[in-house]
Short mmCIF file of C-alpha atoms and ligand atoms in Angstrom, two decimals:
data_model
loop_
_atom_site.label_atom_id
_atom_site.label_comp_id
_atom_site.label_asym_id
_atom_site.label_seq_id
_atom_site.Cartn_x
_atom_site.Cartn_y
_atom_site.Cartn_z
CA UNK A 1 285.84 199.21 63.56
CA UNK A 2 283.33 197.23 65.12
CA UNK A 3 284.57 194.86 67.57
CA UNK A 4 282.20 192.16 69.02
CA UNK A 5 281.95 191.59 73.10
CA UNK A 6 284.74 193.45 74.43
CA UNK A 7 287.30 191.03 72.84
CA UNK A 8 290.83 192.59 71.78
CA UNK A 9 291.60 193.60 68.55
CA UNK A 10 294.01 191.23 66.29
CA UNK A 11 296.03 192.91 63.58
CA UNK A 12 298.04 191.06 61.51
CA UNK A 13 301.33 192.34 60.40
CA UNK A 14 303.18 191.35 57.01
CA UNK A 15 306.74 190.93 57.81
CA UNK A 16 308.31 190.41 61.15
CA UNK A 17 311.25 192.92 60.73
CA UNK A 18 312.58 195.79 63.33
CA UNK A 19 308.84 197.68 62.27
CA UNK A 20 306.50 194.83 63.49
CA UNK A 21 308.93 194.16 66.58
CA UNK A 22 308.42 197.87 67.67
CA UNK A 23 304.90 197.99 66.65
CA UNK A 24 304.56 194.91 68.93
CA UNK A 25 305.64 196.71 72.15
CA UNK A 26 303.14 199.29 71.14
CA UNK A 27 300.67 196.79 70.96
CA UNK A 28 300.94 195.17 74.07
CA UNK A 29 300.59 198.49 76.39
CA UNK A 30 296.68 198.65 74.02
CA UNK A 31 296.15 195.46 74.75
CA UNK A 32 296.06 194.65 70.85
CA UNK A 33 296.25 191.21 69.55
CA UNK A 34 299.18 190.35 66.71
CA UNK A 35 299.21 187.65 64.34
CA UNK A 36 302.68 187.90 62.49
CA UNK A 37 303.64 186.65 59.25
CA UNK A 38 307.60 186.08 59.02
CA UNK A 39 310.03 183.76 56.82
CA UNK A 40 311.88 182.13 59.65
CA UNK A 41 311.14 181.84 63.27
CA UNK A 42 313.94 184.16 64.29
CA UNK A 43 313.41 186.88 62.71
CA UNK A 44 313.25 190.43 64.25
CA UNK A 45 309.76 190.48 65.39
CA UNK A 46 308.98 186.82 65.39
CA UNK A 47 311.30 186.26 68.27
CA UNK A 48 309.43 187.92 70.69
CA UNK A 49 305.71 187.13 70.21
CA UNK A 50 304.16 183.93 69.88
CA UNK A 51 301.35 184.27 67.46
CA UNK A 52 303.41 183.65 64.43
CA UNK A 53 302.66 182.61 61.05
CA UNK A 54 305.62 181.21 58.65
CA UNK A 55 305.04 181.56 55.29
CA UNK A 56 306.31 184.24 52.19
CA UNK A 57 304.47 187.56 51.42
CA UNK A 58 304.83 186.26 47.86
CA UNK A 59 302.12 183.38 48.70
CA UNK A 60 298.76 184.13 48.57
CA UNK A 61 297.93 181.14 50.88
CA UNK A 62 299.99 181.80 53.64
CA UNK A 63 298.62 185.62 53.43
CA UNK A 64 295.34 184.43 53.59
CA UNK A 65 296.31 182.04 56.97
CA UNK A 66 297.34 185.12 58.21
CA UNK A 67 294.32 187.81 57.76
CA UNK A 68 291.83 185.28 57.90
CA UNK A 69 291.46 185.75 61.27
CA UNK A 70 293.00 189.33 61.80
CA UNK A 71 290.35 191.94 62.06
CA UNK A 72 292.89 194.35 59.92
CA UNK A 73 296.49 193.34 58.77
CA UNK A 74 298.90 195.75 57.89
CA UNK A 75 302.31 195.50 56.68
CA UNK A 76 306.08 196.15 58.30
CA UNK A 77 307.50 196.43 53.79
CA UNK A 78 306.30 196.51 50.90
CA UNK A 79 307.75 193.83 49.46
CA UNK A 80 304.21 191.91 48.87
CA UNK A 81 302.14 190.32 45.99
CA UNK A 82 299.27 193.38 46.05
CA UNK A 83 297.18 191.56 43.34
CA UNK A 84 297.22 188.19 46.33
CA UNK A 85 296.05 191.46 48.69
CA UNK A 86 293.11 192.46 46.17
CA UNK A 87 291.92 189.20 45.70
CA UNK A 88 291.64 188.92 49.43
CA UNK A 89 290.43 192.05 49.92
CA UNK A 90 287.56 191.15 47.32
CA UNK A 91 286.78 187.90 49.63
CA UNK A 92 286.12 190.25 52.45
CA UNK A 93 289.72 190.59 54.48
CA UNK A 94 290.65 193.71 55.31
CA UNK A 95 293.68 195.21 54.80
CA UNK A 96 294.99 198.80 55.70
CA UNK A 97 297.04 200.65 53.84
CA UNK A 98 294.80 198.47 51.37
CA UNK A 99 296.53 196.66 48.05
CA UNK A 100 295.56 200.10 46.50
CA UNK A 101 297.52 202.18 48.31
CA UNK A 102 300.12 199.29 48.64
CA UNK A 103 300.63 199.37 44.82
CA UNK A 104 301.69 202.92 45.15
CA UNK A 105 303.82 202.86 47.85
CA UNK A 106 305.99 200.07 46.40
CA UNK A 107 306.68 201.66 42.98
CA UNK A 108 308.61 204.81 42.83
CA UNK A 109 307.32 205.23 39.87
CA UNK A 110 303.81 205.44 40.81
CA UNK A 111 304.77 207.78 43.21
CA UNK A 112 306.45 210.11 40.86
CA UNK A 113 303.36 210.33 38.34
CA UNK A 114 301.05 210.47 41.98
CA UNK A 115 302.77 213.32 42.76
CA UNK A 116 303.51 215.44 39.77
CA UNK A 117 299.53 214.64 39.19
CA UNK A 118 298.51 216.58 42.25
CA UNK A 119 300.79 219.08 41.20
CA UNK A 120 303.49 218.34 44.02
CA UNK A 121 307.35 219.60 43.78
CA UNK A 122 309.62 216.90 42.52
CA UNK A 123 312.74 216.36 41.27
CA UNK A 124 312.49 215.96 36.91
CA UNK A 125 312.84 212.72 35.82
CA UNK A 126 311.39 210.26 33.05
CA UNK A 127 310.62 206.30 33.12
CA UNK A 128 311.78 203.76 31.07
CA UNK A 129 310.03 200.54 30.69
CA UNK A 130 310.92 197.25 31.81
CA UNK A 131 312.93 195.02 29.42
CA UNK A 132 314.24 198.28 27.42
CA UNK A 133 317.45 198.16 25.79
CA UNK A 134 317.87 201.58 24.92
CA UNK A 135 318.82 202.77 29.65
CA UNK A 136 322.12 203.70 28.00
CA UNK A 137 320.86 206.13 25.31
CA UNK A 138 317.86 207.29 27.41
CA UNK A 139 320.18 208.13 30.47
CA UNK A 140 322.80 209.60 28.04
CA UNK A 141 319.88 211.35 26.29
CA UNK A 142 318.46 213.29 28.99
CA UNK A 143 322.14 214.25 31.08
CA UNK A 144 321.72 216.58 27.96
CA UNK A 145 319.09 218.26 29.41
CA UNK A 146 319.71 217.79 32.93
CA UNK A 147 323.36 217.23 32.83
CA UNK A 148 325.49 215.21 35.53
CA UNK A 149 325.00 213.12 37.80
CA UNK A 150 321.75 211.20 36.97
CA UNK A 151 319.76 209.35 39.56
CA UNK A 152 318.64 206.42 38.12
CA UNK A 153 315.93 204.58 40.39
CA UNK A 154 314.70 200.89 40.00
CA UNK A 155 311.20 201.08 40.24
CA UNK A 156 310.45 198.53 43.34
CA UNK A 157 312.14 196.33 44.83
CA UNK A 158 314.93 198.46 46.60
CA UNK A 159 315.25 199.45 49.79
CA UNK A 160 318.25 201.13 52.28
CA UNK A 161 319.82 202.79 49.29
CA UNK A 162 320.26 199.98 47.13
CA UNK A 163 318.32 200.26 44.08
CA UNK A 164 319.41 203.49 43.74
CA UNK A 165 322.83 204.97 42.13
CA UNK A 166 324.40 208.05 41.36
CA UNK A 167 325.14 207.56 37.81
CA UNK A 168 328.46 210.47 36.85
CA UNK A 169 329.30 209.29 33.21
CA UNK A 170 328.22 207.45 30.32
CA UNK A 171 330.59 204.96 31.15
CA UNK A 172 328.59 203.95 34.69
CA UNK A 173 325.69 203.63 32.70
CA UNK A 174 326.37 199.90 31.71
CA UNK A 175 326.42 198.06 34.97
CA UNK A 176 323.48 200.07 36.25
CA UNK A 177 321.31 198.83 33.41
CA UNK A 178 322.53 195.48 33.70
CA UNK A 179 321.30 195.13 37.56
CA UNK A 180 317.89 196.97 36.26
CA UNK A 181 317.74 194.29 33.13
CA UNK A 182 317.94 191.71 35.97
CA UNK A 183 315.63 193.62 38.48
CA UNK A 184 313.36 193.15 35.31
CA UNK A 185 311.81 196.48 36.81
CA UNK A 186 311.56 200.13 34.82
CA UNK A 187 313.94 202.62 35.85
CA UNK A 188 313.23 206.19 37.15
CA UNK A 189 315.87 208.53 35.86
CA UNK A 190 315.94 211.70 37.81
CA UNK A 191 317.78 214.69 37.99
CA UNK A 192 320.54 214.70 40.77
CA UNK A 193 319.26 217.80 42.99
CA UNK A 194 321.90 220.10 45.05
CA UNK A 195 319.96 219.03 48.51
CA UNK A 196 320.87 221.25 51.79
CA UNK A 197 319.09 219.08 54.18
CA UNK A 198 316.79 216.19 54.19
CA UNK A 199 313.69 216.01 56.08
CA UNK A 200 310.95 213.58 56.17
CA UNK A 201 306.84 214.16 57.94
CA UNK A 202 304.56 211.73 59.41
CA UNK A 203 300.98 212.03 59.41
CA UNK A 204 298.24 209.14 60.26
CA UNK A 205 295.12 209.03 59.11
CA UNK A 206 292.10 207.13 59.47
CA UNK A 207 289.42 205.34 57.11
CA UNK A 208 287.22 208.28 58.22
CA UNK A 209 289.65 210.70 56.93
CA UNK A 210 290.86 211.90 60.57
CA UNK A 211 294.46 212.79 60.81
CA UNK A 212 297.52 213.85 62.87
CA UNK A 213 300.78 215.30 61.87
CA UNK A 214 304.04 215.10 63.06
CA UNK A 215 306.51 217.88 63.48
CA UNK A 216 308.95 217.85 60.72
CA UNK A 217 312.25 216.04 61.35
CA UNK A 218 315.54 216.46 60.12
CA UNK A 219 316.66 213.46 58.12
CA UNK A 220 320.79 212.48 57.78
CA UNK A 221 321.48 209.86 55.61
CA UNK A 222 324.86 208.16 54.71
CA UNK A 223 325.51 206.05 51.76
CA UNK A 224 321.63 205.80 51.12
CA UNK A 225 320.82 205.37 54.51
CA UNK A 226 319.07 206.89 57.45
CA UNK A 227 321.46 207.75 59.98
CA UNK A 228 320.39 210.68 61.98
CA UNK A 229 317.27 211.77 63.12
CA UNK A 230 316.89 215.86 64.34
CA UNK A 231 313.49 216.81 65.81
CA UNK A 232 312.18 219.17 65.12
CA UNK A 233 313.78 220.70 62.10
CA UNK A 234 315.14 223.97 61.96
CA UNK A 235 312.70 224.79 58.75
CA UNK A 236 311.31 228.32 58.14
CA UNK A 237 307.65 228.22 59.59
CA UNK A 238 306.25 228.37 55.46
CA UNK A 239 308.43 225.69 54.28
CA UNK A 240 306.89 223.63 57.53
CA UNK A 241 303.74 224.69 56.50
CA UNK A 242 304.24 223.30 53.32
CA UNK A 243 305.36 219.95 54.57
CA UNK A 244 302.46 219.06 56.59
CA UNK A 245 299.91 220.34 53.52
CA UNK A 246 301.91 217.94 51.40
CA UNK A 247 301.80 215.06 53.78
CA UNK A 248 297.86 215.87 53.78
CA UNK A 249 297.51 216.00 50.30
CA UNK A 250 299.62 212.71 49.58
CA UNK A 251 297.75 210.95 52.53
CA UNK A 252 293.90 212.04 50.88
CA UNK A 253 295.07 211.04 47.31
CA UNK A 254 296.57 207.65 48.21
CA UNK A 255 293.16 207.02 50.61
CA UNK A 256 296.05 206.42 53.72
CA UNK A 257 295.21 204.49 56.20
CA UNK A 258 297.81 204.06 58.79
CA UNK A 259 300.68 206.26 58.84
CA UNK A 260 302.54 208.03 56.60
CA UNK A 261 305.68 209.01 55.89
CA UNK A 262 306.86 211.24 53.71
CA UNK A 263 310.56 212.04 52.42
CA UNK A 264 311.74 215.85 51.33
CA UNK A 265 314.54 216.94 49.83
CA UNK A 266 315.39 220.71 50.73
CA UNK A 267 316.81 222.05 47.67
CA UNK A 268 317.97 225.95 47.26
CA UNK A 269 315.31 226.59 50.02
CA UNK A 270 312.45 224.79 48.68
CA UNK A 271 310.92 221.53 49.21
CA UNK A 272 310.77 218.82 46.88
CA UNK A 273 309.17 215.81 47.31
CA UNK A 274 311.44 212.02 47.12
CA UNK A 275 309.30 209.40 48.18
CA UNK A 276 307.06 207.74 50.69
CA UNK A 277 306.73 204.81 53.01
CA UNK A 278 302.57 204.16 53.85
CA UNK A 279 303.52 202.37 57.47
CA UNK A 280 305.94 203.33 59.99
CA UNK A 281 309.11 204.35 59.33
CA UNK A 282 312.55 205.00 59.90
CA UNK A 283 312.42 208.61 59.93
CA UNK A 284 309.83 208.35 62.62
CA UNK A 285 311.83 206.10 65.69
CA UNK A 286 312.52 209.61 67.47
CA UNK A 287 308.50 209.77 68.12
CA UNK A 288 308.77 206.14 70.35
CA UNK A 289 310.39 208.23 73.84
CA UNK A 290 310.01 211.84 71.84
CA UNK A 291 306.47 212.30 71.00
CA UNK A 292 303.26 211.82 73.34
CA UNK A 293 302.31 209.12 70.81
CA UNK A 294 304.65 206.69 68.87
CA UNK A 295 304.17 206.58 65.33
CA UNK A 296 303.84 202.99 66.15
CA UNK A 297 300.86 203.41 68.44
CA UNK A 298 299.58 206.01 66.08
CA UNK A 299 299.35 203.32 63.24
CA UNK A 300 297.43 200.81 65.46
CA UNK A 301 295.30 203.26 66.12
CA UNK A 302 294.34 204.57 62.57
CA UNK A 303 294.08 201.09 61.31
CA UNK A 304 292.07 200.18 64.24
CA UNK A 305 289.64 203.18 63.63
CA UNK A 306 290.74 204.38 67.37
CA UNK A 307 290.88 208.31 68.33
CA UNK A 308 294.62 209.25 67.52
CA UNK A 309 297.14 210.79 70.12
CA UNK A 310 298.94 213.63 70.01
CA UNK A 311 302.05 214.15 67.81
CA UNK A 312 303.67 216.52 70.01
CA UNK A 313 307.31 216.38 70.72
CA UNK A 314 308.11 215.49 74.60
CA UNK A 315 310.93 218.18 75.01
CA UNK A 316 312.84 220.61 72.78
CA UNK A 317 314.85 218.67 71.37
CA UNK A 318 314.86 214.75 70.07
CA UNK A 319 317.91 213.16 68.55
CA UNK A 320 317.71 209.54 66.92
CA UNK A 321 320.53 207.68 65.98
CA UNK A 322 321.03 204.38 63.99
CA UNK A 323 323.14 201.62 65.34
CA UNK A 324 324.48 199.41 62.54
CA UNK A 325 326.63 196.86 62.07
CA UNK A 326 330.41 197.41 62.26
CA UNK A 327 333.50 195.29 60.87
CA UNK A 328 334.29 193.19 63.80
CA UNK A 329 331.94 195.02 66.25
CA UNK A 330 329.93 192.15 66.44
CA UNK A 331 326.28 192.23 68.05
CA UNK A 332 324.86 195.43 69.53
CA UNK A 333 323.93 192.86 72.48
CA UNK A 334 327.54 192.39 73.89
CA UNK A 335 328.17 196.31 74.00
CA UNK A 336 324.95 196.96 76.22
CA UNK A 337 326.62 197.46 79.42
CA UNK A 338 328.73 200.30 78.23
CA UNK A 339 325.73 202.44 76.15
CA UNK A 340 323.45 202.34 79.05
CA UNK A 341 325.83 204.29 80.90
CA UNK A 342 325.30 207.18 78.76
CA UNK A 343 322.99 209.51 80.39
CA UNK A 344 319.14 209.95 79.21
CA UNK A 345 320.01 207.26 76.05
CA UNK A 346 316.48 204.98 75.36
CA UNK A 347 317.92 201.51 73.53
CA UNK A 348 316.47 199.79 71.29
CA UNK A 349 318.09 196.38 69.60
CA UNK A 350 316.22 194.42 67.05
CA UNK A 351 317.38 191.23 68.14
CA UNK A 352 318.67 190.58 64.40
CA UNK A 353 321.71 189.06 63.49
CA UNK A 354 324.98 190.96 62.95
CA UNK A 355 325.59 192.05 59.43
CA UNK A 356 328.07 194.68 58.13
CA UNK A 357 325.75 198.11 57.72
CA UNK A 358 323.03 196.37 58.59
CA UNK A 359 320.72 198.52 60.81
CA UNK A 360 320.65 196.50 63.99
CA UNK A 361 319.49 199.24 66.37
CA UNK A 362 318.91 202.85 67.61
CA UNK A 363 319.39 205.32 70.38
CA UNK A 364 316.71 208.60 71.10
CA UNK A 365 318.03 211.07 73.32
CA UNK A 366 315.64 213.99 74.39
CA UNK A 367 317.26 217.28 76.13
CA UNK A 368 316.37 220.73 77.05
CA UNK A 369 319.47 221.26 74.50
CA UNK A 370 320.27 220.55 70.69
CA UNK A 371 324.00 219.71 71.21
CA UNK A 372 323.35 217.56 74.25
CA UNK A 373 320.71 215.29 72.51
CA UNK A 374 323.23 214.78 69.20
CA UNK A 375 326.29 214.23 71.26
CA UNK A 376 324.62 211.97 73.91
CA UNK A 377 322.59 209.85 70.98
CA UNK A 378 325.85 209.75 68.66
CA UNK A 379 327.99 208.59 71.95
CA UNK A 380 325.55 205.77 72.72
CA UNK A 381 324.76 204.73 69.56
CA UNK A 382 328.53 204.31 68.59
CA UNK A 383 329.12 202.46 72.27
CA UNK A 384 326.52 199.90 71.12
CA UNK A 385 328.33 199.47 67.79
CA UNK A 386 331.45 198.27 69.51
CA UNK A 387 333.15 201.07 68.88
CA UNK A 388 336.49 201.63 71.17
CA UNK A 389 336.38 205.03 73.19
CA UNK A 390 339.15 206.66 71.85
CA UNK A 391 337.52 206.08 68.07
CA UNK A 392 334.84 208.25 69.56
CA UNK A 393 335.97 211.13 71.48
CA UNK A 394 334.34 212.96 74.13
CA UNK A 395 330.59 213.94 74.41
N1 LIG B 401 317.29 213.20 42.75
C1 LIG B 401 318.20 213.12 43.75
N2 LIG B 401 319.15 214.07 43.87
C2 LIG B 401 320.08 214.00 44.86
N3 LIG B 401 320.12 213.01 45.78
C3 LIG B 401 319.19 212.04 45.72
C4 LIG B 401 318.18 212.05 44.70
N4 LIG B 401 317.40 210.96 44.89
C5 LIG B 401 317.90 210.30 45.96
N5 LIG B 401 318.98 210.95 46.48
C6 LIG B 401 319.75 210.53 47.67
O1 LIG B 401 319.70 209.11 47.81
C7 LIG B 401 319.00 208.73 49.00
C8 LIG B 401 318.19 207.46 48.75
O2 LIG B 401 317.23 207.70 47.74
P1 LIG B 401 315.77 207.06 47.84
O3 LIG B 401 315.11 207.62 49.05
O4 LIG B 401 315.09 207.28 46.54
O5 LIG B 401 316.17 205.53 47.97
P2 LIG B 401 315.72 204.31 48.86
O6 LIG B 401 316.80 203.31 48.77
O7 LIG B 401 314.37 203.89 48.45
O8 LIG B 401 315.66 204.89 50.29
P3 LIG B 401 315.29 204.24 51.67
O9 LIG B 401 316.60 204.17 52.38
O10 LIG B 401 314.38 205.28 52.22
O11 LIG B 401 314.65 202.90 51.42
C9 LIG B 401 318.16 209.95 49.34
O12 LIG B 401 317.82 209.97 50.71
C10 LIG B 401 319.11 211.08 48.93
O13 LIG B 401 320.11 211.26 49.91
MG1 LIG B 402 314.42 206.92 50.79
#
């Protein structure tokens, strides 16, 4: 990108969540210019940087106010109105991941068809329209050939787990549908997949079709949920391999620019893929203090059209762990004092407000030793939940 006179870049960010707050501190070490579009003045990101623009993602006018004078806006979701992105895109704004790529990464099942297109492992599953009746048959239908459980997916619109259930028996069939009827979304029904470990890849890539790939890391989720982050993973060097051709593949097909992440399920030691995330991402916090570039930095850069860093990992090991919010733990704030004490932990608080699993924070932990970043990441990240010491045990 062309930029006239020596001025800073401005990027302008769609949603001012935990993403555009990190992607922020990035920013300012660059010297990069933010305009941020956010719902309420005290949200995550909006709190801490004054070029802010209130207005919905939904409104085509305040998306405009935004990337009007942006020289690329990106996005922190993708909860957005992509035809309002095309139609600015066709008056000359630029956007990147563009509303093409957008499009995809907010439908799952987009990404399923994507990716079974280019001939990609995934689990087998089927779509059924919006405003069907007939969820209860079709799931019933194909647990025939796929038995139990059945995933059954709502095409957009979820996030953190929800939008997603394990479906046993014909009889949990009925409320599922009845949250999809109201989603007014299709459903993905997939087959529920034995999974040994879950991993997830990074890669960012330029307009010119440059990119850089992150080591694989080792994904723990809990009720739907990142929890735990492992880097790198313990994968056999092909299956590795495999990840980062995938990532390349997905991230050429899609046109990526920006970063990407990419979700795997290992299953009976082979990879399939779940879904993807065109932006940063949860499964890539571990790369802020554990890689020589954050995948934050790394996205400014690719949508910038800047020369991107170095993925490499920082030491042997990198641990990540969420902080969310507890029953009476209240916020991660008021536990500081006691998780800084816990040696080599990097803090990060979103400045949100406390909600009961709501991710409100995370710890990173690198060490010459496996057990010593988990236990050290786990101990802090628990400490900064509220958690009493003798719920936590030693580390
Ligand atoms: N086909 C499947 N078989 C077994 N487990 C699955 C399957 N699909 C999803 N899961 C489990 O459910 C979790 C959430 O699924 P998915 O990633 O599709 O949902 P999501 O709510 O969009 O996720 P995110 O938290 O990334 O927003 C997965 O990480 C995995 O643990
Ligand atoms: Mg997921």
């Amino acid at each position: 990108m062309e930029l006239a006179g020596g001025r800073p870049p401005r990027v302008g960010i769609v949603g001012a969540g935990q993403l555009a707050r990190m992607m922020a501190q990035a920013a300012v070490a660059l010297g990069i210019e933010l305009r941020i579009l956010a719902t309420r003045f005290d949200e995550s990101a909006a709190r801490i940087w004054p070029d802010v623009v209130i207005g919905s993602p939904d409104n085509a006018k305040a998306m405009e106010r935004l990337a009007a004078g942006c020289d690329v806006t990106t996005f922190d979701h993708e909860l957005v109105d992509t035809v309002a992105v095309a139609t600015l895109e066709a008056s000359g704004l630029q956007f990147a991941p563009d509303s093409a790529t957008m499009t995809v990464a907010q439908s799952k099942r987009l990404q399923r068809e994507r990716f079974s297109a280019l001939g990609l492992p995934v689990p087998a599953y089927e779509i059924v329209e919006a405003g069907s009746e007939s969820l209860q048959g079709r799931v019933e239908n194909f647990s025939r050939t796929h038995g139990w459980p059945v995933m059954v997916k709502a095409d957009r619109g979820g996030y953190d787990g929800r939008g997603v259930w394990m479906v046993r028996e014909r009889s949990e069939v009925g409320p599922v549908a009845a949250i999809i009827a109201e989603m007014g979304v299709a459903a993905v029904m997939e087959a529920w997949v034995p999974i040994d470990s879950e991993a997830a890849i990074q890669i960012a890539r330029t307009a010119q079709g440059q990119t850089a790939t992150y080591p694989v890391v080792e994904t723990v989720q809990v009720n739907g949920m990142l929890d735990e982050l492992h880097a790198p993973a313990e994968l056999p060097l092909a299956l590795e391999e495999e990840a980062a051709a995938t990532a390349k593949a997905i991230a050429d097909d899609l046109d990526v620019v920006g970063l990407l992440a990419v979700e795997l399920f290992v299953s009976e030691g082979r990879l399939l893929v779940n879904e993807i995330a065109t932006r940063p991402h949860n499964s890539g916090h571990h790369t802020i203090e554990g890689a020589v570039t954050s995948q934050f930095e790394q996205h400014l850069r690719a949508i910038l059209g800047l020369p991107l860093g170095s993925p490499a990992l920082r030491g042997p090991y990198v641990t990540t762990v969420n902080a969310t919010g507890q029953p009476g733990g209240g916020p991660l704030e008021g536990h500081l004092e006691r998780a800084l004490v816990v040696e080599g932990a990097h803090i990060h608080i979103y400045g949100k407000s406390h909600r009961e699993s709501r991710k409100l924070g995370h710890v990173t932990v690198v060490a010459d030793d496996r057990q010593a970043a988990l236990d050290r990441a786990r101990r802090a990240a628990r400490l900064l939940e509220g958690r009493r010491e003798n719920d936590i045990g030693a580390a």
